[in-house]
């Protein structure tokens, strides 16, 4: 797109200048403020990407640009263009409007309620309408007219519609015609490049046959979009599909150390999930990866002081009303995983996705899995009677395990893409159970560590030993002494135990320190973006100083659980950040450094620190106002 077009662009929702985000599924560009509302509605309403700071497949960006420049926004504002609506006082938001409630209400009406979309005259049978629309879509995708297709999709046409007379789907048609932007649009709406037509051929086959090589390659990428995104989140790389590499499974140097029996059992449990439940879990984790990555971009691009006090945050995945409440709860719990725990889960999912796609047998026998599951559900009922989580047994019935065993090859091949298009389900979801077992394993681990470790400092808000142990036993001694020295608060057993204190620092002090932390984190994120690895250590040291000062504002034994949890996340993430940054030093003992993997871990630790600091601002603001 030319520079001239770019500069004339305005936010699709409020007409503010220079929009820096795109809503991919709506084909619009939006400003920061409107984007914050889009994000709070969830990916099922709007899939946002930053125009500069999110990596884009070139043809995906081209698709959105084409739509926006050709006026796709009028699809979502159709009735507002009617002079009658201007007379009635209905109007879109303008740049000076407040985000809440003005812009937010307009955006909800526009995209969530579809209040301004052109309605078809009512018919008796909705399914007939959807079928007609889908047939229209089927014939429209052979042309380059993207707006028509988006309009049809917005009215209810199905991207995966199998045309009974033609014996294929819209994506087959677009691929045959070499319409790469149409293929991008269909894929955003869930079209599956691996689906077969009546003669057993896929859209990828037709693209290759027609000599549309770029399209064929892109369709393969789209098939692996889910697992590629997870791999990229962990190590900043994607598999080389052209050369037949379809999975990257990063190994974290310190991941095997904290595998308690329960964590191992959770791994086994993952393997015994039916493909359907596994796909749901993978899709939920994909959404959480997207939330965290978008949050990190947000953190890097916003003014540091407004970030600290702004109220428009997306602390966990927004509710998708098409999912069961159990699944929505499970999705939200994913936000509680710290960077390390979440990375471990992502690696487990990648390994199992690969195993399932290649059709490898389970590593353990079915009996083993069942035995472990029984043990866990017993512990579950003994240790947490009041726990409202569903039992493992309700998730992993024998029936599902059998289904898994007899799952057809065809179904297995769908993993990686179909996870994105699986319809909602009322089955009990896995994430809640998994996060329960992980929470539990983390608690157990720290309990065990406490029993075995050297006497602890009275600082309840210093990290527990488990976090230090993550660094690996070979470096443990060195790291620990370094940590204590730099912290200046070594274990001190002579002090009498202090009573938990309900006193909180002033909101102003917490905000000031948080601004300092945020500013340094932004610097670190920019260094990561620009591959300035030399800056990692000085940045992480400044963050560590700011975090230590922040922690010092709080009493040694804070009474509130929430304060303690946030302080622990804050300080342990700062320690982990430092140890990750030190891996960039040449000559560091241990396995050779994968700089991209380190960079991703650095970003995720920084993200955890920012999150914890922000939590402390929220808590102190709330408590001090009471
Ligand atoms: Zn706007």
Short mmCIF file of C-alpha atoms in Angstrom, two decimals, residues 14 45 64-65 183 192 194 306 444:
data_model
loop_
_atom_site.label_atom_id
_atom_site.label_comp_id
_atom_site.label_asym_id
_atom_site.label_seq_id
_atom_site.Cartn_x
_atom_site.Cartn_y
_atom_site.Cartn_z
CA UNK A 14 -14.00 6.90 16.27
CA UNK A 45 -15.66 -10.65 18.50
CA UNK A 64 -6.99 -6.41 5.81
CA UNK A 65 -5.57 -3.33 4.03
CA UNK A 183 -8.11 -17.65 1.02
CA UNK A 192 -9.81 -25.61 6.77
CA UNK A 194 -6.93 -29.73 4.81
CA UNK A 306 -0.96 6.00 31.82
CA UNK A 444 3.32 -29.04 47.13
#
